[in-house]
Each structure stands twice: as C-alpha cells, then as structure tokens.
Coordinates of C-alpha atoms in Angstrom, one line a residue:
M161 CA 83.0 -22.5 51.4
P162 CA 85.4 -24.4 53.7
H163 CA 83.4 -23.8 56.8
L164 CA 80.4 -25.6 55.3
S165 CA 82.5 -28.6 53.9
E166 CA 83.7 -29.2 57.5
L167 CA 80.1 -30.4 58.2
V168 CA 80.4 -33.2 55.6
T169 CA 81.5 -36.7 56.3
I170 CA 82.7 -38.8 53.3
G171 CA 82.5 -42.6 53.5
A172 CA 82.6 -45.5 51.1
E173 CA 80.1 -48.3 50.9
E174 CA 79.2 -51.0 48.3
G175 CA 81.2 -49.3 45.4
H176 CA 79.9 -45.8 46.1
I177 CA 81.1 -42.6 47.8
V178 CA 78.6 -41.8 50.6
L179 CA 78.2 -38.2 51.8
S180 CA 76.3 -37.1 54.9
S181 CA 75.8 -33.8 56.6
P182 CA 73.3 -31.7 58.5
Y183 CA 70.8 -29.9 56.2
H184 CA 72.0 -26.6 54.6
P185 CA 70.7 -25.3 51.3
D186 CA 74.2 -24.4 50.1
L187 CA 75.5 -27.9 50.8
V188 CA 72.5 -29.3 49.0
A189 CA 73.5 -27.2 45.9
L190 CA 77.0 -28.6 46.1
F191 CA 75.8 -32.2 46.4
R192 CA 73.6 -31.6 43.4
S193 CA 76.6 -30.5 41.4
L194 CA 78.4 -33.8 41.9
P195 CA 78.6 -36.0 38.7
D196 CA 76.2 -39.0 38.8
R197 CA 74.9 -38.0 42.3
Q198 CA 71.9 -39.7 43.9
Y199 CA 70.0 -38.8 47.0
H200 CA 68.7 -41.5 49.4
P201 CA 65.8 -40.1 51.4
T202 CA 65.6 -43.0 53.9
T203 CA 69.2 -42.4 55.1
R204 CA 69.3 -38.7 54.1
Q205 CA 72.6 -39.3 52.4
W206 CA 74.0 -38.6 49.0
S207 CA 76.1 -41.0 46.9
T208 CA 78.2 -41.0 43.7
P209 CA 80.2 -43.9 42.1
L210 CA 83.5 -44.8 43.6
T211 CA 85.9 -44.0 40.8
T212 CA 89.0 -41.9 40.4
L213 CA 87.0 -39.2 38.6
H214 CA 84.3 -39.0 41.3
I215 CA 86.8 -39.1 44.2
S216 CA 88.6 -36.1 42.7
A217 CA 85.4 -34.2 42.1
T218 CA 84.2 -34.9 45.7
L219 CA 87.4 -33.8 47.3
Q220 CA 87.5 -30.7 45.2
K221 CA 84.0 -29.6 46.3
F222 CA 84.4 -30.6 49.9
P223 CA 88.1 -29.9 50.8
A224 CA 87.6 -29.7 54.5
A225 CA 85.3 -32.7 54.9
I226 CA 85.8 -35.5 57.4
L227 CA 87.2 -38.6 55.7
S228 CA 86.2 -41.9 57.2
D229 CA 88.5 -44.9 57.3
S230 CA 86.4 -46.7 54.7
F231 CA 86.8 -43.8 52.3
R232 CA 90.6 -43.7 52.8
R233 CA 90.9 -47.5 52.1
A234 CA 88.8 -47.0 49.0
M235 CA 91.0 -44.2 47.7
M236 CA 94.1 -46.4 48.2
H237 CA 92.4 -49.3 46.3
E238 CA 91.4 -47.1 43.4
A239 CA 94.9 -45.6 43.2
A240 CA 96.5 -49.1 43.1
E241 CA 94.1 -50.2 40.3
K242 CA 94.9 -47.0 38.4
D243 CA 98.7 -47.6 38.8
A244 CA 98.3 -51.2 37.5
L245 CA 96.7 -49.9 34.3
E246 CA 99.0 -46.9 33.8
Q247 CA 102.2 -48.8 33.2
D248 CA 104.0 -47.7 30.0
A249 CA 102.8 -49.8 27.0
P250 CA 104.0 -49.7 23.5
Q251 CA 101.8 -49.5 20.4
P252 CA 100.8 -53.0 19.4
D253 CA 102.9 -53.9 16.3
D254 CA 100.3 -56.2 14.8
I255 CA 97.5 -53.4 14.6
A256 CA 97.5 -50.9 11.7
L257 CA 95.6 -48.3 13.7
P258 CA 97.3 -46.0 16.2
L259 CA 95.8 -46.4 19.7
Y260 CA 95.5 -43.9 22.5
P261 CA 98.0 -44.4 25.4
Y262 CA 95.2 -45.8 27.6
Q263 CA 94.2 -48.3 24.8
C264 CA 97.8 -49.5 24.6
Q265 CA 97.7 -50.1 28.4
D266 CA 94.4 -51.9 28.1
V267 CA 95.7 -54.2 25.3
L268 CA 98.8 -55.0 27.4
W269 CA 96.6 -55.8 30.3
L270 CA 94.2 -58.0 28.2
R271 CA 97.0 -59.9 26.5
Q272 CA 98.2 -61.0 29.9
R273 CA 94.9 -62.9 30.4
D274 CA 93.2 -65.8 28.5
N275 CA 89.8 -64.8 29.8
A276 CA 88.6 -61.3 30.7
I277 CA 85.7 -58.9 30.7
L278 CA 86.2 -55.6 28.9
G279 CA 83.6 -53.4 30.6
S280 CA 84.6 -49.9 29.7
E281 CA 82.0 -47.3 29.1
P282 CA 80.7 -46.8 25.5
G283 CA 82.8 -44.6 23.4
T284 CA 86.2 -45.6 24.8
G285 CA 87.2 -47.8 21.9
K286 CA 86.5 -51.3 23.2
T287 CA 86.1 -52.9 19.7
V288 CA 89.6 -52.1 18.5
E289 CA 91.0 -53.3 21.9
G290 CA 89.2 -56.6 21.5
I291 CA 90.6 -56.9 18.0
A292 CA 94.1 -56.3 19.3
W293 CA 93.6 -58.9 22.0
A294 CA 92.4 -61.5 19.6
S295 CA 95.1 -60.8 17.0
A296 CA 97.5 -62.8 19.2
H297 CA 95.1 -65.7 19.2
L298 CA 93.8 -66.3 15.7
P299 CA 91.5 -67.8 14.4
C300 CA 88.9 -65.9 16.3
L301 CA 85.1 -66.2 16.5
V302 CA 83.2 -63.0 17.1
V303 CA 79.6 -63.2 18.4
C304 CA 77.7 -60.0 18.4
P305 CA 74.2 -58.5 17.7
A306 CA 73.1 -58.6 14.1
A307 CA 73.1 -54.8 14.0
V308 CA 76.9 -54.6 14.4
K309 CA 78.1 -57.6 12.4
L310 CA 79.1 -55.4 9.4
N311 CA 80.7 -52.9 11.8
W312 CA 82.9 -55.6 13.3
Q313 CA 84.0 -56.6 9.7
A314 CA 84.8 -53.0 8.9
E315 CA 86.8 -52.4 12.1
I316 CA 88.8 -55.6 11.6
L317 CA 89.7 -54.6 8.1
R318 CA 90.8 -51.2 9.4
A319 CA 93.0 -52.7 12.1
R320 CA 94.2 -55.7 10.1
P321 CA 93.6 -55.2 6.4
Q322 CA 95.6 -58.3 5.5
D323 CA 93.3 -60.7 7.4
S324 CA 90.5 -62.9 6.0
I325 CA 87.0 -62.5 7.4
E326 CA 83.8 -64.5 7.0
V327 CA 80.5 -63.2 8.1
L328 CA 77.9 -65.9 8.7
S329 CA 74.2 -65.6 8.0
G330 CA 71.1 -67.7 8.1
Y331 CA 70.0 -70.4 10.5
R332 CA 71.2 -73.3 8.5
P333 CA 74.9 -74.0 9.0
Y334 CA 77.3 -74.5 6.1
E335 CA 80.9 -75.3 5.6
L336 CA 83.3 -72.6 7.0
S337 CA 85.9 -71.0 4.8
G338 CA 88.7 -71.2 7.3
A339 CA 89.0 -67.4 7.6
Q340 CA 91.1 -65.9 10.4
W341 CA 88.0 -64.1 11.7
T342 CA 84.5 -65.4 11.7
I343 CA 81.5 -63.2 12.7
I344 CA 78.1 -64.5 13.7
N345 CA 75.2 -62.9 15.5
Y346 CA 73.5 -64.2 18.7
Q347 CA 70.1 -64.5 17.1
I348 CA 71.1 -67.3 14.6
L349 CA 73.6 -69.0 16.9
N350 CA 71.2 -71.6 18.2
G351 CA 69.5 -72.2 14.8
R352 CA 66.0 -73.6 14.5
T353 CA 66.0 -76.4 16.9
D354 CA 62.2 -76.3 16.9
R355 CA 62.4 -77.8 13.4
G356 CA 65.0 -80.4 14.3
L357 CA 67.8 -78.7 12.2
A358 CA 71.5 -78.7 13.0
T359 CA 72.7 -75.5 14.7
W360 CA 75.7 -73.3 14.2
I361 CA 77.0 -74.3 17.6
E362 CA 77.8 -77.8 16.3
A363 CA 79.7 -76.3 13.4
L364 CA 81.6 -73.7 15.4
V365 CA 82.6 -75.4 18.7
G366 CA 86.2 -76.3 19.0
K367 CA 87.3 -74.6 15.7
F368 CA 88.8 -71.3 17.1
S369 CA 91.7 -70.3 19.3
S370 CA 89.7 -67.4 20.8
L371 CA 86.1 -66.2 21.3
I372 CA 84.8 -62.6 21.6
G373 CA 81.3 -61.9 22.9
D374 CA 80.3 -58.4 22.1
E375 CA 77.4 -56.6 24.0
A376 CA 77.8 -59.5 26.4
H377 CA 74.9 -58.2 28.6
I378 CA 72.8 -60.2 26.2
I379 CA 73.8 -63.4 27.9
R380 CA 72.8 -62.3 31.4
N381 CA 69.6 -64.3 31.5
F382 CA 71.4 -67.5 30.5
R383 CA 69.0 -69.8 32.5
K384 CA 66.0 -68.8 30.3
A385 CA 67.2 -67.2 27.0
R386 CA 68.0 -69.7 24.3
M387 CA 70.7 -67.6 22.6
A388 CA 72.4 -66.8 25.9
R389 CA 72.6 -70.6 26.7
A390 CA 74.0 -71.1 23.2
F391 CA 76.8 -68.7 23.8
V392 CA 77.7 -70.2 27.1
T393 CA 77.9 -73.6 25.3
L394 CA 80.5 -72.1 22.9
A395 CA 82.4 -70.3 25.6
L396 CA 83.0 -73.2 28.0
P397 CA 85.3 -75.3 25.7
S398 CA 87.0 -72.2 24.2
P399 CA 90.6 -71.8 25.3
R400 CA 90.2 -68.0 25.4
C401 CA 87.2 -65.8 25.9
L402 CA 86.8 -62.0 26.0
L403 CA 83.5 -60.5 26.9
I404 CA 82.8 -56.9 25.8
T405 CA 80.0 -54.9 27.4
G406 CA 79.4 -51.3 28.5
T407 CA 77.4 -52.4 31.5
P408 CA 79.1 -55.4 33.1
V409 CA 78.0 -54.8 36.7
V410 CA 74.4 -53.7 37.4
N411 CA 72.3 -53.4 40.6
N412 CA 71.4 -57.1 40.3
P413 CA 74.6 -59.2 40.8
T414 CA 72.9 -62.3 39.4
D415 CA 73.3 -60.7 35.9
L416 CA 77.1 -61.0 36.4
Y417 CA 77.1 -64.7 36.9
P418 CA 77.0 -65.8 33.3
L419 CA 79.9 -63.5 32.5
L420 CA 81.9 -65.3 35.3
V421 CA 80.9 -68.7 33.9
C422 CA 82.1 -67.8 30.4
T423 CA 85.4 -66.5 31.7
K424 CA 85.8 -69.7 33.8
K425 CA 85.7 -67.9 37.1
R426 CA 82.6 -69.7 38.3
P427 CA 81.4 -73.3 37.6
H428 CA 78.5 -73.9 35.3
T429 CA 76.4 -75.8 37.8
Y430 CA 73.1 -75.0 39.4
P431 CA 74.4 -75.5 43.0
A432 CA 77.2 -73.0 42.3
Y433 CA 74.6 -70.6 40.9
L434 CA 72.5 -70.9 44.1
S435 CA 75.6 -70.4 46.2
F436 CA 76.4 -67.2 44.3
L437 CA 72.8 -66.0 44.9
N438 CA 72.9 -66.7 48.6
Q439 CA 76.2 -64.7 48.9
Y440 CA 75.3 -61.7 46.9
H441 CA 71.5 -61.5 46.3
P442 CA 69.4 -63.8 48.4
K443 CA 65.8 -64.3 47.2
G444 CA 63.5 -61.6 48.4
R445 CA 66.3 -59.4 49.7
Q446 CA 68.4 -56.5 48.6
P447 CA 71.8 -57.2 47.0
R448 CA 74.6 -57.4 49.5
N449 CA 78.4 -57.9 49.8
L450 CA 78.9 -55.8 46.6
A451 CA 82.3 -54.6 47.8
I452 CA 83.4 -58.3 48.2
L453 CA 82.0 -59.0 44.7
K454 CA 84.0 -56.1 43.3
E455 CA 87.2 -57.5 44.8
E456 CA 86.4 -60.9 43.3
I457 CA 86.0 -59.7 39.8
S458 CA 88.5 -56.8 39.7
P459 CA 91.5 -59.1 38.7
Y460 CA 89.9 -59.9 35.3
L461 CA 87.4 -57.0 34.8
L462 CA 88.8 -54.0 33.0
R463 CA 86.5 -50.9 33.2
R464 CA 87.4 -47.5 32.0
R465 CA 85.0 -44.6 32.6
K466 CA 84.9 -42.0 29.8
G467 CA 85.6 -39.2 32.2
D468 CA 88.8 -40.9 33.4
V469 CA 90.3 -40.8 29.9
L470 CA 88.6 -37.8 28.6
K471 CA 91.8 -35.8 28.4
E472 CA 93.1 -38.3 25.9
L473 CA 90.0 -38.3 23.7
P474 CA 89.2 -35.7 21.0
P475 CA 86.2 -33.5 21.8
K476 CA 84.1 -34.9 19.0
R477 CA 84.6 -38.3 17.5
Y478 CA 83.0 -40.0 14.5
K479 CA 82.0 -43.6 13.9
N480 CA 80.5 -45.3 10.9
I481 CA 78.3 -48.3 11.4
S482 CA 77.8 -50.3 8.2
L483 CA 74.6 -52.3 8.0
S484 CA 72.1 -53.9 5.6
L485 CA 68.6 -52.7 5.0
D486 CA 65.7 -54.9 6.0
P487 CA 64.7 -57.2 3.1
T488 CA 61.5 -55.3 2.3
H489 CA 63.2 -52.0 2.0
Q490 CA 66.2 -53.5 0.3
K491 CA 64.0 -54.7 -2.5
L492 CA 62.1 -51.4 -2.7
Y493 CA 65.4 -49.5 -2.8
V494 CA 66.8 -51.5 -5.7
M495 CA 63.5 -51.1 -7.7
A496 CA 63.5 -47.4 -7.1
R497 CA 67.1 -47.0 -8.1
E498 CA 66.5 -48.9 -11.3
D499 CA 63.4 -46.8 -12.2
I500 CA 65.2 -43.5 -11.4
L501 CA 68.2 -44.3 -13.6
K502 CA 66.0 -45.5 -16.4
G503 CA 64.1 -42.2 -16.3
W504 CA 67.4 -40.3 -16.4
A505 CA 68.4 -42.2 -19.5
Q506 CA 65.1 -41.3 -21.1
E507 CA 65.9 -37.6 -20.7
L508 CA 68.4 -38.0 -23.5
K509 CA 65.5 -38.3 -25.9
D510 CA 63.0 -36.0 -24.1
P511 CA 64.9 -33.1 -22.5
I512 CA 63.1 -30.9 -20.0
P513 CA 63.9 -27.4 -18.7
L514 CA 66.9 -27.1 -16.4
A515 CA 65.2 -25.8 -13.2
R516 CA 62.4 -28.4 -13.5
R517 CA 64.8 -31.2 -14.0
R518 CA 67.0 -30.1 -11.2
F519 CA 64.2 -30.3 -8.7
A520 CA 63.0 -33.6 -10.2
H521 CA 66.4 -35.2 -9.7
L522 CA 66.6 -33.9 -6.2
G523 CA 63.3 -35.6 -5.5
H524 CA 64.6 -38.8 -7.0
I525 CA 67.6 -38.9 -4.7
L526 CA 65.5 -38.0 -1.7
R527 CA 63.3 -40.9 -2.5
M528 CA 66.3 -43.3 -2.3
C529 CA 67.5 -41.6 0.9
H530 CA 64.0 -42.1 2.5
L531 CA 63.8 -45.8 1.6
S532 CA 67.3 -46.3 3.0
S533 CA 66.3 -44.6 6.3
M534 CA 63.1 -46.7 6.7
G535 CA 65.1 -49.8 6.1
K536 CA 67.5 -49.0 9.0
I537 CA 64.8 -48.6 11.7
D538 CA 65.0 -52.2 13.0
T539 CA 68.8 -51.9 13.4
L540 CA 68.5 -48.5 15.1
E541 CA 65.8 -49.9 17.5
E542 CA 68.3 -52.7 18.5
L543 CA 71.0 -50.1 19.2
L544 CA 68.6 -47.9 21.2
H545 CA 67.6 -50.9 23.4
T546 CA 71.2 -51.1 24.4
H547 CA 71.2 -47.5 25.6
T548 CA 67.9 -48.2 27.4
E549 CA 69.7 -50.7 29.6
E550 CA 72.5 -48.2 30.2
R551 CA 69.9 -45.5 31.0
R552 CA 71.9 -43.3 28.6
K553 CA 70.6 -40.3 26.7
V554 CA 70.9 -40.3 22.9
V555 CA 69.9 -38.0 20.1
V556 CA 68.7 -39.3 16.7
F557 CA 68.7 -37.1 13.7
S558 CA 66.9 -37.6 10.4
C559 CA 65.8 -35.5 7.4
F560 CA 62.5 -37.4 7.3
L561 CA 59.5 -37.5 9.7
G562 CA 58.4 -41.0 8.8
P563 CA 61.3 -42.8 10.4
L564 CA 61.3 -40.6 13.5
D565 CA 57.5 -41.2 14.0
R566 CA 58.1 -45.0 13.7
I567 CA 60.9 -44.9 16.3
Y568 CA 58.8 -42.7 18.6
N569 CA 55.9 -45.2 18.4
R570 CA 58.3 -47.9 19.7
F571 CA 59.8 -45.8 22.5
Q572 CA 57.2 -43.2 23.2
H573 CA 57.4 -43.4 27.0
Q574 CA 61.2 -42.8 26.8
A575 CA 61.4 -40.5 23.8
L576 CA 60.3 -37.1 22.5
L577 CA 60.1 -35.5 19.1
L578 CA 61.7 -32.3 18.0
T579 CA 60.4 -31.2 14.5
G580 CA 60.0 -28.1 12.4
A581 CA 56.2 -28.2 13.0
M582 CA 56.7 -27.2 16.6
N583 CA 56.7 -23.5 17.6
A584 CA 59.4 -22.0 19.7
T585 CA 57.6 -22.6 23.0
Q586 CA 57.0 -26.2 22.2
K587 CA 60.7 -26.7 21.2
F588 CA 61.8 -25.0 24.4
E589 CA 59.6 -27.3 26.6
A590 CA 60.8 -30.4 24.7
V591 CA 64.5 -29.5 25.1
K592 CA 64.0 -28.7 28.8
R593 CA 62.3 -32.0 29.3
F594 CA 65.1 -33.9 27.5
Q595 CA 67.8 -32.1 29.5
E596 CA 66.2 -32.5 32.9
D597 CA 63.8 -35.5 32.9
D598 CA 65.7 -38.8 33.6
R599 CA 62.8 -40.8 32.2
I600 CA 63.3 -39.3 28.7
L601 CA 66.3 -41.1 27.0
F602 CA 65.9 -40.3 23.3
A603 CA 65.4 -37.0 21.5
L604 CA 64.2 -37.8 17.9
C605 CA 65.1 -34.7 15.9
S606 CA 64.3 -33.4 12.4
L607 CA 67.5 -32.0 11.0
K608 CA 65.5 -29.0 9.7
A609 CA 64.5 -28.2 13.3
M610 CA 68.1 -28.0 14.6
G611 CA 68.5 -24.3 14.6
L612 CA 70.8 -22.2 16.8
G613 CA 69.9 -22.0 20.5
I614 CA 68.9 -25.7 20.9
T615 CA 71.1 -27.5 23.5
L616 CA 70.9 -31.2 23.9
S617 CA 74.1 -31.7 26.0
A618 CA 72.4 -34.2 28.3
A619 CA 73.3 -36.7 25.5
D620 CA 76.9 -37.4 24.4
I621 CA 75.9 -39.8 21.5
G622 CA 74.2 -38.7 18.3
Y623 CA 73.0 -41.1 15.6
L624 CA 72.6 -39.7 12.1
L625 CA 70.0 -42.1 10.5
D626 CA 70.5 -40.2 7.2
L627 CA 72.5 -37.2 6.2
P628 CA 71.7 -33.6 5.4
W629 CA 72.6 -32.0 2.1
T630 CA 75.3 -29.6 3.2
P631 CA 78.3 -29.9 5.7
M632 CA 77.0 -26.9 7.6
E633 CA 73.7 -28.5 8.4
K634 CA 75.5 -31.6 9.6
I635 CA 77.9 -29.6 11.8
Q636 CA 75.0 -27.5 13.2
A637 CA 73.1 -30.7 14.2
E638 CA 76.2 -32.2 15.8
D639 CA 76.8 -29.0 17.8
R640 CA 73.5 -29.4 19.6
L641 CA 75.3 -32.0 21.7
H642 CA 78.9 -30.6 21.4
R643 CA 78.5 -27.4 23.5
L644 CA 80.3 -25.7 26.3
S645 CA 77.9 -27.3 28.8
Q646 CA 78.9 -30.8 27.5
P647 CA 81.3 -32.4 30.1
N648 CA 81.9 -35.5 27.9
A649 CA 83.4 -36.3 24.6
V650 CA 80.7 -36.5 21.9
E651 CA 80.4 -39.5 19.6
I652 CA 78.6 -39.0 16.3
I653 CA 77.5 -42.2 14.7
H654 CA 76.6 -42.5 11.0
L655 CA 74.3 -45.4 10.1
L656 CA 75.3 -46.3 6.6
A657 CA 73.4 -49.0 4.5
K658 CA 75.8 -50.9 2.3
G659 CA 75.4 -50.4 -1.4
T660 CA 73.1 -47.4 -1.1
I661 CA 73.1 -43.6 -1.5
D662 CA 74.3 -43.3 2.2
E663 CA 77.9 -44.1 1.4
H664 CA 78.0 -41.6 -1.4
M665 CA 76.4 -38.9 0.6
L666 CA 78.9 -39.2 3.4
S667 CA 81.9 -39.2 1.0
V668 CA 80.6 -36.1 -0.8
L669 CA 79.9 -34.2 2.4
E670 CA 83.3 -35.1 3.8
K671 CA 84.9 -33.9 0.6
K672 CA 83.0 -30.6 0.7
A673 CA 83.7 -30.1 4.4
G674 CA 87.4 -30.4 3.7
T675 CA 87.6 -27.0 2.0
V676 CA 86.7 -23.5 3.1
E677 CA 84.3 -23.3 0.1
G678 CA 82.7 -26.5 1.2
V679 CA 81.9 -25.2 4.6
M680 CA 81.2 -21.6 4.0
G681 CA 80.5 -21.1 0.3
E682 CA 78.5 -22.2 -2.7
G683 CA 80.6 -25.3 -2.9
S684 CA 78.4 -26.7 -0.2
S685 CA 75.0 -25.9 -1.7
Q686 CA 72.5 -28.8 -2.1
W687 CA 72.9 -28.3 -5.9
A688 CA 76.6 -28.9 -5.7
V689 CA 76.0 -32.0 -3.7
L690 CA 73.3 -33.1 -6.1
R691 CA 75.7 -32.7 -9.0
E692 CA 78.3 -34.9 -7.3
L693 CA 75.7 -37.6 -6.5
E694 CA 74.3 -37.6 -10.0
N695 CA 77.8 -38.2 -11.4
I696 CA 78.5 -41.0 -9.0
L697 CA 75.2 -42.8 -9.8
A698 CA 75.7 -42.3 -13.5
R699 CA 79.2 -43.8 -13.4
E700 CA 77.8 -46.8 -11.5
S701 CA 75.0 -47.3 -14.0
P702 CA 75.5 -50.0 -16.6
N703 CA 73.5 -47.8 -19.0
P704 CA 75.8 -45.2 -20.8
Q705 CA 72.8 -43.1 -21.7
V706 CA 72.5 -41.9 -18.1
Q707 CA 75.9 -40.2 -18.2
A708 CA 75.3 -39.0 -21.7
A709 CA 72.0 -37.3 -20.7
L710 CA 73.7 -35.5 -17.8
N711 CA 76.6 -34.4 -20.0
L712 CA 74.2 -33.2 -22.7
Q713 CA 71.9 -31.2 -20.5
R714 CA 74.6 -29.9 -18.0
L715 CA 71.9 -30.1 -15.4
I716 CA 74.0 -28.5 -12.7
P717 CA 76.5 -25.9 -14.0
E718 CA 79.9 -25.8 -12.5
N719 CA 79.6 -22.2 -11.5

C-alpha cells in the first residue's frame, strides 16, 4: 500500500531504526509485522534494530517512506561494515572442518587482530571460529562455564584432531601437562582463597600465547564478582585475547566495560571506569551516546546476526554437548548399571518368558536413562540461564516428567509445561501462551505430548535432555520448532552424558534414521532399538555371561 507508506518517516537513533507516522490501523499492522519491533508509547514511535536484515525488511514494507538523513548515513555505515566482512576468504588450511563462507570471512577478520570480541548471535558457529583464531597462536587457554568444558574439548578434537588437550578440574592447582589447549571453567579459576590456598591464576598466568573467554558476559560485573575479576587478571598480561559472547552489547553500556578492559581498549583503572560511566551511562540517568559507543567498538567487535547469514545455514542443525553427570547421579548410575548387568547374567541360569523379559529389560534401560537425565539438570539450568539473559525462547524435551518438573520449579515464572496429562484445550492454551507471551521463555515438553498440530516456532533452539526410542519420535519433536512459520534456522542440541546410555542411544537412532526402514518401518521400533542397546551393553560388560544369556534366549528376534 504505497499511499500509506508515504505517511511514514524512517530515521536512525542509538543503533535502532525509528519509524513514525500518523495513526492508521493498516500501518500499525505493518509495523507489527517488522522483525524484533518495539513500540514506544511516550514518543508514539516504533523501532527495530539497525542491521542489514532489518533495513531490508523495513524498506520492503515501506517503499515510499520518507528517509531522514540519519537513516541514510546509517545505511551507508552498515553497507561499509558488510563489505569489510564479505571479502573473499579461503578455507583455513589448519582446520579439519569445512567452514561456511561467512565463517571463513570471520576467521580472516579475527586473525588480523590480537584482541577482539566475537559477539555473533547463538547458532552461528562462534566456537569453531574461536578455535580457528587460536590455532595460529598456540598454546591456548580456554576459560568457559563448567557446562561446556567437555563440549570445547570435543569441538577442538573435531577441528584439530592432532592437538593435545588438557581439561582442568578442582580448586587446587596441579602441574600442567604442557598441552596445546588447556580448558578451565570460570567457577574454579579463583580457587578457594577463603582457605588460604593457591589459585589456578598463579599457575596459568603467562603460560599461554592466547586466551579465549567463552560466554564472556559472565565477566560483566567485574567490580564485584570474584570469578570475573579472576578472568580480568588473566587477560591483562595475555598477549592475545578473544572474548566470545552472544550478547556483547546490552541496554546497560557499563556491562561492556570489562570486555573493553580484557581486549586492552580501555585501561583497568577506577578513574577510567568513572569516565566511561559519565560518557555513556551517568548515575541515575538513561544510557546515552550509544551511537558513539558503537563507533568506538566496531573496529574490534564482530557480530553476525543469524538472519543475515541464514541463506548459508541449513534449515535444521544438530549439536552435541558432552557433559558429566552430577556426582550423586553419577554414583547412582554406575550402581544401577552394575545391578542390571548382574541381573542379566543371572538369566542364563533362570530363564524367564520372552515377553516378560523384553519388558523387564526395557524398564532396566529406562531406569538408566532416567538417572542420566536427572544428573544433567544442573548443567541444563546453567545453559538456560544464558538464554534468560538473551531473552530467547527455548524448548526442552524429555521422556520423563521428573526432570521437567525439577526444571519448571527453578524457572516457573518464565516456563510452562506441556505433558501428556493435559487435555487438548490445556495444550492449546499453553502453546498459545508460549508463542505470544514474551515473559515465557521456556517450554518444557514431554516427548509423548509432541503430537501433530503443536507449533512451537517462537523458539529456534531445542534441547533434548534425553532421547526417544524411535527416529520418528525424535523427528516429530524437532519439527514442533522447524515449521513453515519458523523464520530462523533451528538448532537441535543433544545433551549427552559421557560414559552413559546417552551416547549409545544417539548412535543407534542415527543408524536407524539412515535407512528407509529405520524411519518408516519396523526397523525403528522400540524393540529393535532395545536389541541394539542390549548388544552394546553386553559387549561392554566384563562378564561374558551377559552376552551368553542374550544369545541363548534370543530375547529380541531379528524379524
């Protein structure tokens, strides 16, 4: 409707596109259709982030709008930034993984800098880009949350399988092995100074050519938080520092200051900090001069928005996060596994009918799966807290109600449950609330409740706390997010506990999903999956009677 868009004026202010017009219901509908739009009742204006994607969407919806000088300057600035990142870049020859073209451009940009902030949105491949940057500056120290230590180890092994890696644990420092990559979590970095013990900082400082700080928003409160101060202490003498975070710039500019200190762009002194506050966020006043702040940080802040690179990303991507169970459930899991295998071996002497035994073994493996899921709750909570800061919607899937209830109790004001006990009306209202209520960030879903007709496309991240028993159940759950109404690439994340049934479940499901029979036929039944899992567990058991009992009874026939 060109005659209506002529009533719209488009400007640019403080990193946002600002739209104003006289009231018209059709214009309001167009404003509401803009991505990431926000209405400001005091000024009666609409705004949306100032990015290439949002500029394109705005001009497409309002082709005849009046363009202010500020908006024209902003378009030229965004175009120049985009051109700087889109120079041709070869695949890095020291990384075993193929990178998308935009990732090659990012690596080239990063390698031209000793200190930088990689602030692209989640799901754009920041971890492998960080590995590629540090590969030119080994040995490297990676500091990250405890929940992703093992994931960093796995990603480094995928990208550089020839490299040595050491993952540090415990508060008490010990002698380093001299590995090319050393990984430690923020929580133990500063040790137990309350007990007068030595800290990891003393053991690590000055030992590495490069430093990576993952989820670097953790260090924002560096004047009060002990582990944030510890990281700054490591970063200052480091010759190179790369900070990785999905939320580098927030409404409060003071959160950015520690990142500037670690990348040597601002001095680590209190007067300098006060000067920064006075310039960008005076006490008791609203943030100001954000456009100037953006110009200050843009030479060493690289930020990709998922929408800008969506055409290069596959529609559905998978990621495995390897983690350890909490100590209590790790102990319970090991005890349960030993008891179960001992019982299977006993069946060699005391056989039971096929059908009864089949259900008994299914129950045994479900018991191990449940213990594994319960032992991952603390790690999942830590991951969800990150999405809370990003105000990003997420779906969590589980076969068990126990873990979902525990997570709901921790996030009940920001989460809702979707379970098989709900009737159709209750499910509809819950889905509607998740899709439309910005206060609800997490949908905690029972896999059995994920029937057709449920749309959760307000989220583009799905966590599988545990795995269903057939490939079709898994695909059906994933497709609650991956639907025609989904504008973004969907990321499905498997939380896999090392040394547990999780790893076997995923490998069996992937094997079954790789064939037509696996997806559509009897090859994907829970009994076929059970047979595979039994054989794997029997092979791993040191007791040969376990495998002998399975062979003798032929618990699950081949056909």
